[in-house]
């Protein structure tokens, strides 16, 4: 339905001097998609209000609505080329009027969990990089063909957007930052089996792939495929998913990705998760489930390390401490980490393994094959644990898809079926074994 439109938009960006990579294409299409989505959402809400005989209060003022500046229509509902801005007039409007207006929403918003705050945060973080007003006019005309009205349309758009994030991941050295293979995420969710009413957290959200997949899993009724009530759907929208992301572009992509999956005002906070002192995490901001693939290899500054009992420059080790502390007692986690975490002999790694094994039940370790993450040269494992009981026995599973993984041959859902099945009973096999720890 919309695939060709996405291709056409990429072609337009490709020819513009301001956009030079897949990252730019994703960033620039993200703010345009967001404003089109917002216009469709407001349209839906105003129609609903009209049916109820109520007046709808628009979020965006008339001159800045998509239908006013991006895609004006004539009396017959056809594109009104005479009143559509283009060329330098369009760039001037976007850079000098539209962006400052949208940025100002952050100050006006009551709370960070409102759509108004998200608008302000997004437009404080990104800039319009499209240099030609004619290219931008072409892109607007194409984006205007996309619709966010039905579930089927949203589903297709979310699928196309995910493909775009995947391409962005494949494009750069830092691909793993943006893209965790979805089959791996789905297997992690299948093991944890989240339920409606539980809160799910990712403090290193990237493109929010974990939360989007968890939303899809719960939206379809979870493990038991149960029909959801209107209360369930409300809980799913507003009280289930929580995320933090440090990088501006990833933050914008995370919000857009969650919106396209069906979460209207995502609870994503733009912050450096590690700047929060562990002692400040209280029961009120702990969660039932943590799903994450934190960045590894980074070197955190000494003042950030001061927030943690086990001090180390390794970003992933700080995140692991944060995740353990963020879990409620009895909470469950599945976290991707470098496989060297299991064998490193430095003080921080030894202390962190001790902390994990004494305070959590590390019941499962999934050993992932090389090139599970495209663009990342390290091998990884997934740690599955429950907080509040010591580890007695660890079940290991060596994932071997029987082929070399790569860009044209990525991990797929079938590769993980056996792991999910055997994990239910911690069964031993050619690829799995258990080790007593206690």
CSV table of C-alpha atoms in Angstrom, one decimal, residues 2 4-10 12-13 25-40 66 69-71 73 130 135-148 157 161 164 256:
chain,number,residue,atom,x,y,z
A,2,UNK,CA,2.7,2.5,1.1
A,4,UNK,CA,6.4,2.8,-3.0
A,5,UNK,CA,5.7,6.1,-1.2
A,6,UNK,CA,8.6,5.3,1.2
A,7,UNK,CA,10.9,4.5,-1.7
A,8,UNK,CA,10.0,7.8,-3.5
A,9,UNK,CA,10.6,9.8,-0.3
A,10,UNK,CA,14.1,8.2,0.0
A,12,UNK,CA,13.9,12.7,-2.9
A,13,UNK,CA,16.2,12.9,0.2
A,25,UNK,CA,16.7,9.8,5.8
A,26,UNK,CA,15.2,8.2,8.9
A,27,UNK,CA,15.5,11.4,11.0
A,28,UNK,CA,14.0,13.7,8.3
A,29,UNK,CA,11.2,11.3,7.4
A,30,UNK,CA,10.5,10.9,11.2
A,31,UNK,CA,9.6,14.5,11.9
A,32,UNK,CA,7.5,14.7,8.7
A,33,UNK,CA,5.7,11.4,9.6
A,34,UNK,CA,5.1,12.6,13.2
A,35,UNK,CA,3.4,15.8,12.0
A,36,UNK,CA,1.2,13.9,9.5
A,37,UNK,CA,0.3,11.4,12.2
A,38,UNK,CA,-0.6,14.3,14.5
A,39,UNK,CA,-2.9,15.8,11.9
A,40,UNK,CA,-4.7,12.5,11.3
A,66,UNK,CA,-0.4,20.0,8.4
A,69,UNK,CA,1.0,24.6,5.5
A,70,UNK,CA,2.1,21.1,4.3
A,71,UNK,CA,-0.9,20.0,2.3
A,73,UNK,CA,-6.6,21.5,-0.2
A,130,UNK,CA,16.4,19.3,3.9
A,135,UNK,CA,12.7,18.7,-2.4
A,136,UNK,CA,10.8,19.4,0.8
A,137,UNK,CA,7.6,20.2,-1.2
A,138,UNK,CA,8.0,16.9,-3.1
A,139,UNK,CA,8.5,15.0,0.2
A,140,UNK,CA,5.4,16.7,1.8
A,141,UNK,CA,3.3,15.7,-1.2
A,142,UNK,CA,4.4,12.1,-0.8
A,143,UNK,CA,3.9,11.9,3.0
A,144,UNK,CA,0.5,13.4,2.6
A,145,UNK,CA,-0.5,10.2,0.7
A,146,UNK,CA,0.1,8.2,3.8
A,147,UNK,CA,-2.8,7.6,6.2
A,148,UNK,CA,-2.9,6.7,9.9
A,157,UNK,CA,3.5,2.0,8.3
A,161,UNK,CA,9.4,2.2,9.5
A,164,UNK,CA,14.0,1.7,7.7
A,256,UNK,CA,7.7,7.5,16.3
